[in-house]
Amino acid sequence: MIDSYLRKTYQTLFIDSWIKKSFFKNISPNLVTVIGCLLGVCSAIFFFYDYMLLATLLLILSGFCDTLDGSIARSFHKESDAGSALDIVLDRIVEFSIVFSLYLKNPLERSLVTIWIMAGILFCMVTFLVVAVFTKNRSSKSFHYSPGFVERTEAFGFFILMNVLPKLYFFIAWAFVILMFFTAYFRLYQFIKQSDQPSVL
């Protein structure tokens, strides 16, 4: 939700000013995508070892790379289906790394909620891709982007909170799960409603 409402402001303040530099003409968007993934995985490792400030910074930088790669591709006409696919896959690797590091801190007590978190991520991603496949793209992205209550920024926020507030871990984790499933349901409901088909939801 934050991504949808603040994207234009964020793009103007933090991305466009960088993109204008000629340096980025020679940078591969896919390289930025890979760097973002590596930063996210490193963040998960540092979260596990309780280097909270460093881990948080790395996760934020990972998110920044996740927005920078697409902007570079669009600005210098380097868009590709392979780049979009790589972005989607590596984003999931980052998410899995963070969730797995949270699980490893207390496997016995966190196993159930971890399964539900992964199920929520899967459900959100499936509905996101299904809607993208069947909806005409009218955005600047390479495919239709359907907004939701929990998007990349909110997910990273929950990941950070679950790490820095361990006493509230289960409360935050279950809230995250509920919001992810609600996001997935609402996205599918909106798609069916707009497709002029009889609603089954």
Tab-separated table of C-alpha atoms in Angstrom:
chain	number	residue	atom	x	y	z
A	1	MET	CA	0.000	0.000	0.000
A	2	ILE	CA	2.841	2.369	0.877
A	3	ASP	CA	4.497	1.535	-2.447
A	4	SER	CA	1.367	2.512	-4.366
A	5	TYR	CA	0.774	5.817	-2.578
A	6	LEU	CA	4.341	7.073	-2.199
A	7	ARG	CA	6.016	5.597	-5.275
A	8	LYS	CA	5.934	8.823	-7.322
A	9	THR	CA	7.380	10.881	-4.465
A	10	TYR	CA	10.010	8.244	-3.718
A	11	GLN	CA	10.872	7.976	-7.410
A	12	THR	CA	11.380	11.729	-7.698
A	13	LEU	CA	13.420	12.136	-4.516
A	14	PHE	CA	15.573	9.016	-4.454
A	15	ILE	CA	15.668	7.427	-7.913
A	16	ASP	CA	15.371	10.022	-10.676
A	17	SER	CA	18.234	12.126	-9.298
A	18	TRP	CA	20.519	9.065	-9.459
A	19	ILE	CA	19.337	7.851	-12.839
A	20	LYS	CA	20.274	11.137	-14.498
A	21	LYS	CA	23.956	10.414	-13.891
A	22	SER	CA	25.667	9.055	-17.010
A	23	PHE	CA	27.343	6.394	-14.863
A	24	PHE	CA	24.147	4.340	-14.873
A	25	LYS	CA	24.060	4.064	-18.666
A	26	ASN	CA	26.743	1.388	-18.446
A	27	ILE	CA	25.184	-0.481	-15.531
A	28	SER	CA	23.217	-3.655	-16.179
A	29	PRO	CA	19.814	-3.644	-14.441
A	30	ASN	CA	20.241	-7.380	-13.859
A	31	LEU	CA	23.496	-6.712	-11.993
A	32	VAL	CA	21.650	-4.314	-9.680
A	33	THR	CA	18.985	-7.000	-9.163
A	34	VAL	CA	21.625	-9.556	-8.173
A	35	ILE	CA	23.346	-7.083	-5.832
A	36	GLY	CA	19.995	-6.374	-4.188
A	37	CYS	CA	19.478	-10.087	-3.631
A	38	LEU	CA	22.948	-10.533	-2.130
A	39	LEU	CA	22.365	-7.591	0.207
A	40	GLY	CA	19.074	-9.136	1.311
A	41	VAL	CA	20.650	-12.534	1.987
A	42	CYS	CA	23.482	-10.871	3.937
A	43	SER	CA	20.839	-8.976	5.887
A	44	ALA	CA	19.230	-12.277	6.899
A	45	ILE	CA	22.588	-13.578	8.121
A	46	PHE	CA	23.274	-10.475	10.185
A	47	PHE	CA	19.742	-10.550	11.620
A	48	PHE	CA	20.396	-14.120	12.766
A	49	TYR	CA	23.557	-13.020	14.586
A	50	ASP	CA	21.740	-10.010	16.103
A	51	TYR	CA	23.590	-7.281	14.232
A	52	MET	CA	20.288	-5.457	14.011
A	53	LEU	CA	21.423	-2.046	12.784
A	54	LEU	CA	23.663	-3.440	10.048
A	55	ALA	CA	21.044	-5.993	9.013
A	56	THR	CA	18.335	-3.332	8.823
A	57	LEU	CA	20.561	-1.077	6.720
A	58	LEU	CA	21.376	-3.932	4.330
A	59	LEU	CA	17.696	-4.809	3.959
A	60	ILE	CA	16.835	-1.194	3.172
A	61	LEU	CA	19.633	-1.095	0.575
A	62	SER	CA	18.282	-4.338	-0.875
A	63	GLY	CA	14.888	-2.702	-1.241
A	64	PHE	CA	16.495	0.335	-2.843
A	65	CYS	CA	18.205	-1.879	-5.427
A	66	ASP	CA	14.854	-3.537	-6.073
A	67	THR	CA	13.450	-0.185	-7.182
A	68	LEU	CA	16.626	1.025	-8.890
A	69	ASP	CA	17.011	-1.908	-11.288
A	70	GLY	CA	13.677	-1.393	-13.020
A	71	SER	CA	14.196	2.356	-13.226
A	72	ILE	CA	17.571	1.861	-14.916
A	73	ALA	CA	16.012	-0.595	-17.366
A	74	ARG	CA	13.183	1.774	-18.295
A	75	SER	CA	15.354	4.897	-18.453
A	76	PHE	CA	17.934	3.383	-20.794
A	77	HIS	CA	15.606	1.054	-22.717
A	78	LYS	CA	17.088	-2.110	-21.248
A	79	GLU	CA	13.800	-3.773	-20.304
A	80	SER	CA	13.605	-7.517	-20.847
A	81	ASP	CA	11.384	-10.428	-19.892
A	82	ALA	CA	14.457	-12.144	-18.471
A	83	GLY	CA	15.114	-9.152	-16.219
A	84	SER	CA	11.538	-9.154	-14.940
A	85	ALA	CA	11.697	-12.890	-14.252
A	86	LEU	CA	15.047	-12.551	-12.473
A	87	ASP	CA	13.661	-9.741	-10.326
A	88	ILE	CA	10.644	-11.784	-9.226
A	89	VAL	CA	12.710	-14.888	-8.411
A	90	LEU	CA	15.463	-13.066	-6.498
A	91	ASP	CA	12.895	-11.096	-4.499
A	92	ARG	CA	11.495	-14.399	-3.257
A	93	ILE	CA	15.002	-15.577	-2.320
A	94	VAL	CA	15.435	-12.486	-0.147
A	95	GLU	CA	12.077	-13.052	1.535
A	96	PHE	CA	12.819	-16.731	2.148
A	97	SER	CA	16.244	-15.868	3.600
A	98	ILE	CA	14.761	-13.442	6.120
A	99	VAL	CA	11.939	-15.794	7.129
A	100	PHE	CA	14.350	-18.731	7.432
A	101	SER	CA	16.712	-16.729	9.653
A	102	LEU	CA	13.765	-15.831	11.897
A	103	TYR	CA	12.791	-19.495	12.076
A	104	LEU	CA	16.326	-20.637	12.955
A	105	LYS	CA	16.362	-18.431	16.044
A	106	ASN	CA	13.733	-20.641	17.671
A	107	PRO	CA	12.782	-23.590	15.431
A	108	LEU	CA	10.540	-25.389	17.915
A	109	GLU	CA	8.324	-22.452	18.807
A	110	ARG	CA	8.360	-20.691	15.441
A	111	SER	CA	7.776	-23.618	13.088
A	112	LEU	CA	3.987	-23.227	12.775
A	113	VAL	CA	3.944	-19.486	12.196
A	114	THR	CA	6.841	-19.838	9.737
A	115	ILE	CA	4.772	-22.256	7.647
A	116	TRP	CA	1.915	-19.752	7.615
A	117	ILE	CA	4.229	-16.874	6.686
A	118	MET	CA	5.574	-18.858	3.734
A	119	ALA	CA	2.027	-19.837	2.766
A	120	GLY	CA	1.001	-16.174	2.886
A	121	ILE	CA	3.922	-15.150	0.687
A	122	LEU	CA	3.065	-17.945	-1.760
A	123	PHE	CA	-0.637	-17.032	-1.856
A	124	CYS	CA	0.170	-13.339	-2.374
A	125	MET	CA	2.618	-14.112	-5.162
A	126	VAL	CA	0.278	-16.510	-6.939
A	127	THR	CA	-2.600	-14.018	-6.968
A	128	PHE	CA	-0.225	-11.235	-8.016
A	129	LEU	CA	1.049	-13.227	-11.001
A	130	VAL	CA	-2.373	-14.577	-11.974
A	131	VAL	CA	-3.858	-11.078	-12.041
A	132	ALA	CA	-0.809	-9.827	-13.979
A	133	VAL	CA	-1.235	-12.541	-16.611
A	134	PHE	CA	-4.892	-11.789	-17.267
A	135	THR	CA	-4.840	-7.994	-16.950
A	136	LYS	CA	-3.770	-5.573	-19.673
A	137	ASN	CA	-0.680	-3.664	-18.590
A	138	ARG	CA	-1.183	0.096	-18.296
A	139	SER	CA	1.771	0.872	-16.039
A	140	SER	CA	5.405	1.751	-16.684
A	141	LYS	CA	6.434	-1.704	-15.520
A	142	SER	CA	6.940	-4.642	-17.861
A	143	PHE	CA	3.748	-6.296	-16.619
A	144	HIS	CA	0.564	-5.288	-14.813
A	145	TYR	CA	1.282	-4.402	-11.180
A	146	SER	CA	-1.697	-4.931	-8.885
A	147	PRO	CA	-1.364	-3.045	-5.574
A	148	GLY	CA	-2.202	-4.590	-2.216
A	149	PHE	CA	-2.331	-3.897	1.498
A	150	VAL	CA	0.985	-5.689	1.984
A	151	GLU	CA	3.593	-4.870	-0.634
A	152	ARG	CA	7.388	-4.853	-0.590
A	153	THR	CA	7.769	-1.942	1.842
A	154	GLU	CA	5.276	-3.341	4.352
A	155	ALA	CA	6.872	-6.796	4.150
A	156	PHE	CA	10.314	-5.363	4.884
A	157	GLY	CA	8.818	-3.369	7.750
A	158	PHE	CA	7.361	-6.532	9.269
A	159	PHE	CA	10.663	-8.381	8.797
A	160	ILE	CA	12.532	-5.637	10.634
A	161	LEU	CA	9.981	-5.459	13.464
A	162	MET	CA	9.992	-9.239	13.946
A	163	ASN	CA	13.761	-9.104	14.368
A	164	VAL	CA	14.177	-6.016	16.534
A	165	LEU	CA	11.158	-6.774	18.761
A	166	PRO	CA	11.561	-10.481	19.593
A	167	LYS	CA	9.166	-10.303	22.560
A	168	LEU	CA	6.408	-9.283	20.151
A	169	TYR	CA	7.480	-11.718	17.448
A	170	PHE	CA	4.368	-13.879	17.420
A	171	PHE	CA	1.963	-10.938	17.528
A	172	ILE	CA	3.763	-9.237	14.623
A	173	ALA	CA	4.154	-12.498	12.685
A	174	TRP	CA	0.475	-13.461	12.897
A	175	ALA	CA	-0.573	-9.915	11.995
A	176	PHE	CA	1.680	-10.209	8.942
A	177	VAL	CA	0.087	-13.533	7.990
A	178	ILE	CA	-3.452	-12.172	8.305
A	179	LEU	CA	-2.640	-9.097	6.216
A	180	MET	CA	-0.964	-11.179	3.508
A	181	PHE	CA	-3.965	-13.476	3.143
A	182	PHE	CA	-6.310	-10.494	3.158
A	183	THR	CA	-4.165	-8.837	0.474
A	184	ALA	CA	-4.276	-11.943	-1.703
A	185	TYR	CA	-8.035	-12.366	-1.254
A	186	PHE	CA	-8.765	-8.696	-1.942
A	187	ARG	CA	-6.544	-8.683	-5.047
A	188	LEU	CA	-8.367	-11.705	-6.473
A	189	TYR	CA	-11.764	-10.294	-5.492
A	190	GLN	CA	-11.021	-6.977	-7.235
A	191	PHE	CA	-9.844	-8.771	-10.364
A	192	ILE	CA	-12.990	-10.894	-10.586
A	193	LYS	CA	-15.178	-7.867	-9.883
A	194	GLN	CA	-13.524	-5.811	-12.647
A	195	SER	CA	-13.624	-8.663	-15.145
A	196	ASP	CA	-17.441	-8.506	-15.274
A	197	GLN	CA	-17.685	-12.164	-14.399
A	198	PRO	CA	-20.082	-13.551	-11.763
A	199	SER	CA	-18.358	-13.263	-8.410
A	200	VAL	CA	-17.553	-16.503	-6.631
A	201	LEU	CA	-15.910	-14.714	-3.723
